Coordinates of C-alpha atoms in Angstrom, one line a residue:
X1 CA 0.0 0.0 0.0
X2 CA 1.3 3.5 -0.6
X3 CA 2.7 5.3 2.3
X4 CA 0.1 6.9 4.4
X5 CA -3.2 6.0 2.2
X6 CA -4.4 3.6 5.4
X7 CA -5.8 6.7 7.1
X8 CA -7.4 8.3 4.0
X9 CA -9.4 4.3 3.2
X10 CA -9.4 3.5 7.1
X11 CA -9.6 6.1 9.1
X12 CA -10.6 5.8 12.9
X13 CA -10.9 9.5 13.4
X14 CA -12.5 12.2 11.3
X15 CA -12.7 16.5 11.7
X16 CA -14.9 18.2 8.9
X17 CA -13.0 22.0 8.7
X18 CA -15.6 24.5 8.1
X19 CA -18.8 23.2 8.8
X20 CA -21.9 24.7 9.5
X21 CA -25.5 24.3 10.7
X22 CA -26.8 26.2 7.5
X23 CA -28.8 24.6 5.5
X24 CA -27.4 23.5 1.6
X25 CA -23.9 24.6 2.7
X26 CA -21.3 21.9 1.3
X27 CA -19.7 21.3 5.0
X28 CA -23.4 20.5 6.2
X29 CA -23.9 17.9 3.7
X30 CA -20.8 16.4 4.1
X31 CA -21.3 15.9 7.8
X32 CA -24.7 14.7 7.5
X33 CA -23.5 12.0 5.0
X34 CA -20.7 10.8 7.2
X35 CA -23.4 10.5 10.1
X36 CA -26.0 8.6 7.4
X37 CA -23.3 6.6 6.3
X38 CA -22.9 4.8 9.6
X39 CA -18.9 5.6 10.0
X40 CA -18.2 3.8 13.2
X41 CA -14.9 6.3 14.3
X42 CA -15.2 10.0 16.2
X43 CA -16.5 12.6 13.6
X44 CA -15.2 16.4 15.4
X45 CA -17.1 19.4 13.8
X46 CA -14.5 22.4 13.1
X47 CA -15.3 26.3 12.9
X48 CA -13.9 28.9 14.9
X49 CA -17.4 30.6 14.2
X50 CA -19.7 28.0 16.4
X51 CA -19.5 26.8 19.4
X52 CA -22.3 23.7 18.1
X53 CA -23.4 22.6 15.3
X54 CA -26.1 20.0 14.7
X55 CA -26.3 19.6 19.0
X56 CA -22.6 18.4 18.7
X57 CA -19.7 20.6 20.3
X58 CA -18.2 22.4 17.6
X59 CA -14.3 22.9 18.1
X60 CA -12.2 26.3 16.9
X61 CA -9.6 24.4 15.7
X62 CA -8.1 21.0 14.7
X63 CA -5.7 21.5 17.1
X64 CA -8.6 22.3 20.2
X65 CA -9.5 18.9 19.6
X66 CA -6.7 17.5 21.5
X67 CA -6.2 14.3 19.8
X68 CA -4.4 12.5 16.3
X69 CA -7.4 12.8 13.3
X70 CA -6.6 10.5 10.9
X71 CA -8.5 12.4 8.0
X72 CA -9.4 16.1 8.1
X73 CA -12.3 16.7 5.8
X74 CA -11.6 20.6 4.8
X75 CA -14.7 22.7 2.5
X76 CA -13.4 26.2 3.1
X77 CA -11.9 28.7 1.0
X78 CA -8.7 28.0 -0.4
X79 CA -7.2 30.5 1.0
X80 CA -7.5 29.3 4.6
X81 CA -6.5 25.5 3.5
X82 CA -2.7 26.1 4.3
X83 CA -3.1 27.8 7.3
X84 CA -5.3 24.8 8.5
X85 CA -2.9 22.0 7.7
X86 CA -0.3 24.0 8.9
X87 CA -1.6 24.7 12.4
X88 CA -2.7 21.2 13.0
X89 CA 1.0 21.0 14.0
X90 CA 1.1 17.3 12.5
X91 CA -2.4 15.8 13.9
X92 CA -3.8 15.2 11.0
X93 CA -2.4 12.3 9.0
X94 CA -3.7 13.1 5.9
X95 CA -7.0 15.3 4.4
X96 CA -9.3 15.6 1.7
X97 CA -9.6 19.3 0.5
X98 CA -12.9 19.6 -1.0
X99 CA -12.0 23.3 -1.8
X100 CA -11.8 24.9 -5.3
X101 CA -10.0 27.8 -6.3
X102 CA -6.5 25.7 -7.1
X103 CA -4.7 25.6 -10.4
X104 CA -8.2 25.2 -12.0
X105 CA -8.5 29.1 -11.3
X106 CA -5.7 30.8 -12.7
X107 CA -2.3 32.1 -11.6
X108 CA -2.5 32.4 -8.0
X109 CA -4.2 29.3 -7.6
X110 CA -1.6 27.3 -9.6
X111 CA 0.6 28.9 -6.9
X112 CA -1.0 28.4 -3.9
X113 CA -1.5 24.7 -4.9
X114 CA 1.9 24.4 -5.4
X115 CA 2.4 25.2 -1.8
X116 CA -0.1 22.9 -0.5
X117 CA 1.5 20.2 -2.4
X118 CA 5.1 21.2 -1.0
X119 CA 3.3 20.8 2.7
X120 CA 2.0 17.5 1.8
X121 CA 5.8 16.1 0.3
X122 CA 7.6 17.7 3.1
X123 CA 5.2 16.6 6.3
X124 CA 4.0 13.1 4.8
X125 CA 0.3 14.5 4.9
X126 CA -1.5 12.9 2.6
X127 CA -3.9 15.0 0.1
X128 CA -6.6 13.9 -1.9
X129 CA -7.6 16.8 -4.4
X130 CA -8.0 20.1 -3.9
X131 CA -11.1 20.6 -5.9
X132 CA -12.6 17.4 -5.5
X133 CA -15.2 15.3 -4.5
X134 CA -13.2 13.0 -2.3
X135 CA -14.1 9.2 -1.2
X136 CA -17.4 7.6 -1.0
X137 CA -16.2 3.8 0.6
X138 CA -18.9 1.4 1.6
X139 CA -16.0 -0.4 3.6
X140 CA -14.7 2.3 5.8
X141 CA -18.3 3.9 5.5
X142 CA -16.4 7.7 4.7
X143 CA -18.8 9.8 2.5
X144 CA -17.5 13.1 1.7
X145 CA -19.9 13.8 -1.5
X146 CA -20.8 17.0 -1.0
X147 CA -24.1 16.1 -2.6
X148 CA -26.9 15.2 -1.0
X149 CA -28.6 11.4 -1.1
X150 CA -32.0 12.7 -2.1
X151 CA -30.2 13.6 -5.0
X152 CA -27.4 11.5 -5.9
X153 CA -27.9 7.8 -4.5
X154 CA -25.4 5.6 -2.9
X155 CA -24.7 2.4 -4.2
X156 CA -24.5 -0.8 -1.3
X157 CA -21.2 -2.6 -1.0
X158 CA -19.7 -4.5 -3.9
X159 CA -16.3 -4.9 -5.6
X160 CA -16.3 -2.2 -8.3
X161 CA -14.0 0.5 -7.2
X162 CA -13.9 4.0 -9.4
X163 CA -10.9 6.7 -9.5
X164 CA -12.2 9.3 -10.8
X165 CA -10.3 12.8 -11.9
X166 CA -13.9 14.9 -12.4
X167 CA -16.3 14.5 -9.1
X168 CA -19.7 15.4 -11.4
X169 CA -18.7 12.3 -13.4
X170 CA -18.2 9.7 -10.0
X171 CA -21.3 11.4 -8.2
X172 CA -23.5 10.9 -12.2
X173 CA -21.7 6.7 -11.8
X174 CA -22.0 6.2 -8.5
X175 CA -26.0 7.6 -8.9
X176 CA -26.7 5.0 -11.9
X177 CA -24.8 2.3 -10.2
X178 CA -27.5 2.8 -7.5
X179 CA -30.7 2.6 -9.6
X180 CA -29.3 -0.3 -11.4
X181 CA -28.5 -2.2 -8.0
X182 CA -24.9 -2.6 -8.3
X183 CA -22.5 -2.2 -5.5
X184 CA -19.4 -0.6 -5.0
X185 CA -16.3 -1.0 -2.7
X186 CA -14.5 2.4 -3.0
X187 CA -15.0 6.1 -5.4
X188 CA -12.1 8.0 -5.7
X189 CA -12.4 11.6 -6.6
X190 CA -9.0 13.1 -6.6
X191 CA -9.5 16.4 -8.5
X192 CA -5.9 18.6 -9.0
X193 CA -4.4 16.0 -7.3
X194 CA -1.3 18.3 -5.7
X195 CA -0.6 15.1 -3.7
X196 CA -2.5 11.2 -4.5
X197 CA -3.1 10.7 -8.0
X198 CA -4.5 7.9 -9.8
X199 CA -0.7 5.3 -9.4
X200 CA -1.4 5.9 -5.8
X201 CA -5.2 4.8 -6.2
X202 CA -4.2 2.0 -8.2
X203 CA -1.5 0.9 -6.2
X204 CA -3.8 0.7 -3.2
X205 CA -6.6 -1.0 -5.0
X206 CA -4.3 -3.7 -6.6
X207 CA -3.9 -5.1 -3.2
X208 CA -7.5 -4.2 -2.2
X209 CA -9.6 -7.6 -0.7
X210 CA -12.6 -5.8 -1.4
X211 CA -11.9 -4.4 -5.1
X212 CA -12.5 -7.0 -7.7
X213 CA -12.5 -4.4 -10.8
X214 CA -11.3 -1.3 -11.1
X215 CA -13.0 2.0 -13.3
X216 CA -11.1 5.0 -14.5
X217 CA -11.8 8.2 -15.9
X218 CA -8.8 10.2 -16.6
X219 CA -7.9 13.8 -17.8
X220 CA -4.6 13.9 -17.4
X221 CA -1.4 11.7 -16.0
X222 CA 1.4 13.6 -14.6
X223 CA 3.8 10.8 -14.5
X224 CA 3.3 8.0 -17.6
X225 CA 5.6 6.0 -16.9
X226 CA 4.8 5.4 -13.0
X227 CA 1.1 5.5 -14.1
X228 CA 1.7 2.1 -16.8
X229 CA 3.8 0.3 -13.7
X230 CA 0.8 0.8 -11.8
X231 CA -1.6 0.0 -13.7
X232 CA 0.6 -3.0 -14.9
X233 CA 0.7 -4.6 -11.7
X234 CA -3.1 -3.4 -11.0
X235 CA -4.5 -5.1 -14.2
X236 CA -2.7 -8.6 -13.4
X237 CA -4.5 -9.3 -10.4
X238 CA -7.8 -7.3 -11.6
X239 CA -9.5 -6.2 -14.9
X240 CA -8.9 -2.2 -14.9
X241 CA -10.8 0.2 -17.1
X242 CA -10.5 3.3 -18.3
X243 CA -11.8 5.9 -20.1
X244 CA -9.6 9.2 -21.1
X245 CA -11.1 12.8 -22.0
X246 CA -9.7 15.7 -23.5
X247 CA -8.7 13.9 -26.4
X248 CA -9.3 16.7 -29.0
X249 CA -8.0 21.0 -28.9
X250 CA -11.4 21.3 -27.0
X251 CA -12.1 18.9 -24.8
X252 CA -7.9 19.6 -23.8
X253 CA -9.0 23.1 -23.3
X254 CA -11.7 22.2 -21.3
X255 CA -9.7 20.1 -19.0
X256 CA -7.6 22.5 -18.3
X257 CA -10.3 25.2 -17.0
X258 CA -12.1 22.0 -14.9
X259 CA -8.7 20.9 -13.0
X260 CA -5.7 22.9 -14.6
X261 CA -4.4 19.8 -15.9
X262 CA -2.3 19.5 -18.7
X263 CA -4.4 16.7 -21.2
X264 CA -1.6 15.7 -23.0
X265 CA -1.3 13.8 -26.7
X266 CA -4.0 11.0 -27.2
X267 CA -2.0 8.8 -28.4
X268 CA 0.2 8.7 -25.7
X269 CA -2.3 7.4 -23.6
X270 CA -4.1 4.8 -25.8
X271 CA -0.5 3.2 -26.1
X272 CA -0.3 3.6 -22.3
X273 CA -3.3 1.6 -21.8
X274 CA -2.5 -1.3 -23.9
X275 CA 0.9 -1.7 -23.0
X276 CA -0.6 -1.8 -18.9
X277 CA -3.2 -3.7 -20.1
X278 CA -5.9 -1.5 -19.8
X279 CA -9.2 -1.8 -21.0
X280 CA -9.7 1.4 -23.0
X281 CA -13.5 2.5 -23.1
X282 CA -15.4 4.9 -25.1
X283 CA -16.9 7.9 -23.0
X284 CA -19.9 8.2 -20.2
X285 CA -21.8 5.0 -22.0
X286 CA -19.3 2.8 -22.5
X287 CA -18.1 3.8 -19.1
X288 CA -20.9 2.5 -17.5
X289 CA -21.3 -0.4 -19.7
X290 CA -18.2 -1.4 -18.4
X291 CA -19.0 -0.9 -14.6
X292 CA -22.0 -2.9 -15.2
X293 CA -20.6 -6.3 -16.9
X294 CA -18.1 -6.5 -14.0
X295 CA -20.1 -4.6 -11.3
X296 CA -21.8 -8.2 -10.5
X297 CA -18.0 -9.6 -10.1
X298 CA -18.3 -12.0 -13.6
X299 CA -15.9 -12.4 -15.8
X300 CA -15.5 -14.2 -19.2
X301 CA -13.3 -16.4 -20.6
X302 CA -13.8 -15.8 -24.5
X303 CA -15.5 -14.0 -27.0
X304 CA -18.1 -16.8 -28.2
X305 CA -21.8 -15.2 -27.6
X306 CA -24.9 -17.0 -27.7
X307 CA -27.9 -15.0 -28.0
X308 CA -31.2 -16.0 -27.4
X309 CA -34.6 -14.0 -27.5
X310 CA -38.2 -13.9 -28.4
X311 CA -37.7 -11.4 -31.1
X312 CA -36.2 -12.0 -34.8
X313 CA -35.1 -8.6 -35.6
X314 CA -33.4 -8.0 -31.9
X315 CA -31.6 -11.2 -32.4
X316 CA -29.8 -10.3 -36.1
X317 CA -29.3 -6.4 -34.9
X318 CA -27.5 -8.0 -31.9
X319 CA -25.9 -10.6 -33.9
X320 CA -24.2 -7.3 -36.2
X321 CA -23.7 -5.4 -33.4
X322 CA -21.2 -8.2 -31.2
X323 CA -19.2 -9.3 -34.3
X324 CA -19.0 -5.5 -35.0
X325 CA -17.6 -5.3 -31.7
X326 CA -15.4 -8.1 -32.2
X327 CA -17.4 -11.0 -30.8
X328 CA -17.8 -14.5 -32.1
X329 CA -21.3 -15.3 -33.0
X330 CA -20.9 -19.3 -33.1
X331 CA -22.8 -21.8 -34.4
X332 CA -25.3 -23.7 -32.1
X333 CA -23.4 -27.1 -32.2
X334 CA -25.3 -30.3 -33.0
X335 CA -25.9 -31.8 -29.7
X336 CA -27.3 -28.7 -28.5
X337 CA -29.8 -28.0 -32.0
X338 CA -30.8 -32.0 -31.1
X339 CA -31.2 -31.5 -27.6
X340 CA -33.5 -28.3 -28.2
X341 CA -35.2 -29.5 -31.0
X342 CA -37.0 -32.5 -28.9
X343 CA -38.9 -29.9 -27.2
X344 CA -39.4 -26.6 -28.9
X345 CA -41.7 -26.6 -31.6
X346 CA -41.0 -27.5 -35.0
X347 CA -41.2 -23.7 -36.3
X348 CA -38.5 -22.7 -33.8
X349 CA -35.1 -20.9 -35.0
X350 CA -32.8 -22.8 -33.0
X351 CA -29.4 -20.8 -34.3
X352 CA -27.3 -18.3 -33.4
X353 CA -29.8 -16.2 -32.6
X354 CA -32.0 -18.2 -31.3
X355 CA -35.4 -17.4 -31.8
X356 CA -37.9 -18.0 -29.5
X357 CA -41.2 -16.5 -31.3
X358 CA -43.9 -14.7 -29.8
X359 CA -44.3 -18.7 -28.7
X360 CA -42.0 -18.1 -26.3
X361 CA -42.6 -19.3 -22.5
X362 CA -40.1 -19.0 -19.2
X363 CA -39.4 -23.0 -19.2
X364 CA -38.1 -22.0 -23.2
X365 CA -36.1 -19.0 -22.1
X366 CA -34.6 -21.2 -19.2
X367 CA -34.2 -24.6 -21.5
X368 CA -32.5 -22.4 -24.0
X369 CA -29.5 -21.1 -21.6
X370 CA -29.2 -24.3 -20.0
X371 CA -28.6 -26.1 -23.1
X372 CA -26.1 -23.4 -24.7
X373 CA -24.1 -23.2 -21.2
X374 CA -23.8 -27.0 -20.8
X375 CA -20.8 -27.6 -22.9
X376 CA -17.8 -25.2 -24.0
X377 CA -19.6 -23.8 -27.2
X378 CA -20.3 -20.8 -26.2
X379 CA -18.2 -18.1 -23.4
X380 CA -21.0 -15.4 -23.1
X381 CA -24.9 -15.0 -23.7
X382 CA -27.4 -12.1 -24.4
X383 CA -30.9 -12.9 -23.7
X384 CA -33.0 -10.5 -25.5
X385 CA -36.6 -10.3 -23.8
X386 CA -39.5 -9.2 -25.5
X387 CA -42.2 -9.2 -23.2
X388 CA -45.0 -9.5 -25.9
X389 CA -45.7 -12.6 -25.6
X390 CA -48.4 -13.7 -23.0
X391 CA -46.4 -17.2 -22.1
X392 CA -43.9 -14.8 -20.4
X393 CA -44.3 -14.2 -16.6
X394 CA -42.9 -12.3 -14.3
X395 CA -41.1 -16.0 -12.8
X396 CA -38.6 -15.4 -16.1
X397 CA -36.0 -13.4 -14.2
X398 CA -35.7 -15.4 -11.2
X399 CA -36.0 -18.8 -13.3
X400 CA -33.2 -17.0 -15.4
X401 CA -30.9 -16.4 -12.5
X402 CA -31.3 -19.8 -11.2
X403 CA -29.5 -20.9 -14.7
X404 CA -27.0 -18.3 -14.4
X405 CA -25.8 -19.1 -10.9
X406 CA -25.2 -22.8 -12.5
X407 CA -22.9 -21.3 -14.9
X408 CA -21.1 -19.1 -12.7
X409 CA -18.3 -18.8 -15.1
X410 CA -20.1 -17.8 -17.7
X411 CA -21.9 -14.3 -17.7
X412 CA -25.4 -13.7 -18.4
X413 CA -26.3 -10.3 -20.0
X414 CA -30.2 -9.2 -20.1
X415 CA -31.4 -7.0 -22.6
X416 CA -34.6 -5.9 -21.7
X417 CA -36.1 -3.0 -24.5
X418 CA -39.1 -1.2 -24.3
X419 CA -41.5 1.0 -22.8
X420 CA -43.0 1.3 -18.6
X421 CA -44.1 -2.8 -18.7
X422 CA -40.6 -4.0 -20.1
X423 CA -38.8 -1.2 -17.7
X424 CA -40.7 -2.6 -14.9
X425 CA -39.5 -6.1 -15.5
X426 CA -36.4 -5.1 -16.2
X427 CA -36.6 -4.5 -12.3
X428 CA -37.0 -7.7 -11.6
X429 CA -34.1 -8.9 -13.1
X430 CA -31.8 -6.2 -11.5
X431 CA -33.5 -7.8 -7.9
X432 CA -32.3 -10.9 -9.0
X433 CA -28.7 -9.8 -9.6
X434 CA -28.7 -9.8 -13.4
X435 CA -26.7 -7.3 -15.3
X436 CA -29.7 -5.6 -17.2
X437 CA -29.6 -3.3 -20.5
X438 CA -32.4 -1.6 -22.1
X439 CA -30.8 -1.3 -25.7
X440 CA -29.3 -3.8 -27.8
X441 CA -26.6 -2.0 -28.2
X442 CA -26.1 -1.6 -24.4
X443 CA -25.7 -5.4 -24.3
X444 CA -23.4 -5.9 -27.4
X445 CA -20.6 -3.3 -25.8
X446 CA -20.8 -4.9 -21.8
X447 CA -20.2 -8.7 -23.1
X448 CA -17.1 -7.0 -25.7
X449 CA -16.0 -5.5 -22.2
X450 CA -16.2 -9.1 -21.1
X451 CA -14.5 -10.4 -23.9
X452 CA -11.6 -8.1 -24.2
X453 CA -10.9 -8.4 -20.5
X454 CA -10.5 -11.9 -21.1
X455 CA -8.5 -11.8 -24.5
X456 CA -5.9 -9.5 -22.5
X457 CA -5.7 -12.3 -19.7
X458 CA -5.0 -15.2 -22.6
X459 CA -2.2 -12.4 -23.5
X460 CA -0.7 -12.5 -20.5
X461 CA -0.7 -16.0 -19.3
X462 CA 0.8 -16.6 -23.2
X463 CA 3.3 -14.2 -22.5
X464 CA 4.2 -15.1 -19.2
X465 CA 4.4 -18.6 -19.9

């Protein structure tokens, strides 16, 4: 683990610098989230300016407190950061400054974070940010998202972990992750990152019990060639993704106003990724596609794709759309067309897709999967659900995930289109811990995800061995 980043993912002790009893202030929300989030350690309020605040004695000072605080929690303005830190006379072990007005904000901010970083190298405080969002960790239970849970949800515990540079773009995840019922273990928004960056996040993570995939979204890497060793050593234990932005003049410009950082040549980083074998992704969507297909903890261990629904024209557009994206759509071998042919109907489609008809039951959804996952034919499958046809119940998701628990090696994508009925059952799937997509094209990209994860493991063991 990096030096110091224990008390930032574990701390016992916490003081929130600057907060208030005033309704919608950032400080506010942040304490209330820590106290919703059920952080078992001391929480101290700071402010010179009140002597309470929510019933709960409100200290002057870090230093009043009288005691070590793992992790100070500071939303004031940037110009008081320093003088904080500093004063704490070596308390605090390391900080998350929620504060903008950094690099981000012109010449005097690039200097003044300049000397926050210099404090941080030269005491051994750890800093995540300035201008940040900070950790959201459903192991530690630390929530320092400035943004209310009425309005941005928070996921339960899983083993998706996200290092984020932008905090709008962890909150908008970690919100979606939430209505789609998929956990998380730890969100990491480091912002200007004067101190922890995303190596250190990565070098953490890689040794992380509770992290089984890691998510990236990156504007900028200071240091490429400690950033491939890390991620290098990250992506052979755990599949990490990424996703890079400011990869044109504007979107370059544009990082640069948003954190200050320097975007750097494209290329660069797309060689960076596949030589750390990282998974590159494709913006917000493809970003999420990705969270989901390994948000459940699966995993593939090819590109072969089965797909099966009640709907002709789903099936072939989902048939272009995975070998457009670099998947194998297989043949259905013989024993499998024999073994489904003695009880479908005679009319059936029983390729690859397999079509179902508006004939289609639950026990013919179920029969289908358990006969294409039997044998090593096929890696992947889609199921396409049309919900048209009145032999389907609302038992198909659960009857489904009973399959799929059977073949816990090989990962079962929903695809689920349509209007208020199909986005209802979709639901039900989601309760039942399937990875659920309402477009076809939703399902195509999260089993490539899958796939190329796997293809860059077959890589390594080849290369290794």
């Amino acid at each position: 683990m990096p030096k110091g980043l224990e008390h930032l993912f574990n701390p016992k002790s916490i003081a929130v610098v600057g907060v208030s009893d005033k309704p919608g202030k950032l400080s506010a929300i942040i304490m209330e989230s820590l106290l919703e989030s059920g952080f078992p350690g001391m929480v101290y309020p700071v402010n010179p300016r009140h002597t309470t605040v929510g019933g709960q004695r409100c200290y002057q000072s870090i230093e009043a407190i009288g005691a070590d605080i793992d992790l100070a929690i500071l939303a004031v303005p940037a110009s008081e950061v320093i003088p904080v830190l500093r004063n704490a006379g070596g308390t605090v072990k390391s900080a998350v400054v929620i504060s903008g007005g950094f690099a981000e904000s012109g010449a005097q901010g690039i200097a003044t974070e300049k000397e926050l970083a210099a404090l941080a190298r030269k005491s051994g405080l750890r800093i995540i940010g300035p201008n940040c969002m900070g950790i959201f960790d459903t192991i530690s239970k630390v929530d320092t998202f400035f943004i209310p849970g009425s309005r941005i949800r928070r996921p339960a515990r899983g083993g998706l972990s996200i290092i984020s540079q932008s905090g709008s773009f962890a909150a908008t995840a970690l919100d979606e992750l939430a209505s789609e019922g998929i956990g998380v273990a730890r969100v990491i928004s480091y912002g200007n990152m004067c101190d922890v960056n995303e190596s250190d996040c990565l070098d953490f993570l890689r040794e992380d019990v509770h992290t089984s995939a890691v998510a990236l979204y990156i504007e900028s890497v200071d240091d490429g060639r400690r950033f491939v060793e890390s991620a290098s050593r990250c992506s052979l234990k755990k599949p990490v993704l990424a996703v890079k932005v400011g990869r044109r003049d504007s979107g370059a410009s544009a990082a640069r106003s948003h954190t200050g950082a320097l975007a750097g040549r494209y290329e660069a980083y797309k060689a960076a990724f596949r030589k750390a074998g990282v998974i590159e992704l494709e913006g917000y969507e493809d970003f999420m596609c990705g969270c989901k297909a390994f948000g459940r903890g699966t995993s593939a261990k090819g590109n072969r794709v089965v797909i099966i629904t009640d709907g002709g024209g789903v099936g072939v557009n989902l048939a272009d759309l995975c070998e457009s994206a670099g998947l194998k759509v297989v043949p259905v071998p013989d024993n499998v067309r024999e073994r489904l042919a003695s009880v479908f109907p005679p009319y059936f489609s029983i390729g690859n897709p397999m079509d179902l008809t508006g004939s289609a039951t639950d026990d013919m959804f179920a029969d289908a999967l358990d006969a294409s996952f039997s044998g090593d034919s096929f890696d992947i499958a889609i199921v396409a659900v049309l919900w048209g046809p009145p032999g389907l119940t609302d038992d198909l998701p659960e009857m489904l995930a009973q399959k799929a628990m059977l073949f816990g090696s090989k990962p079962l994508i929903i695809c689920s289109p349509g209007g208020d009925y199909a986005r209802g059952r979709a639901g039900l799937f989601r309760r039942h811990g399937q990875t659920v997509f309402a477009t076809p094209e939703g399902a195509a990209r999260a089993a490539s995800i899958l796939a190329r994860s796997a293809e860059m493991v077959k890589r390594r063991v080849k290369k290794d061995g």
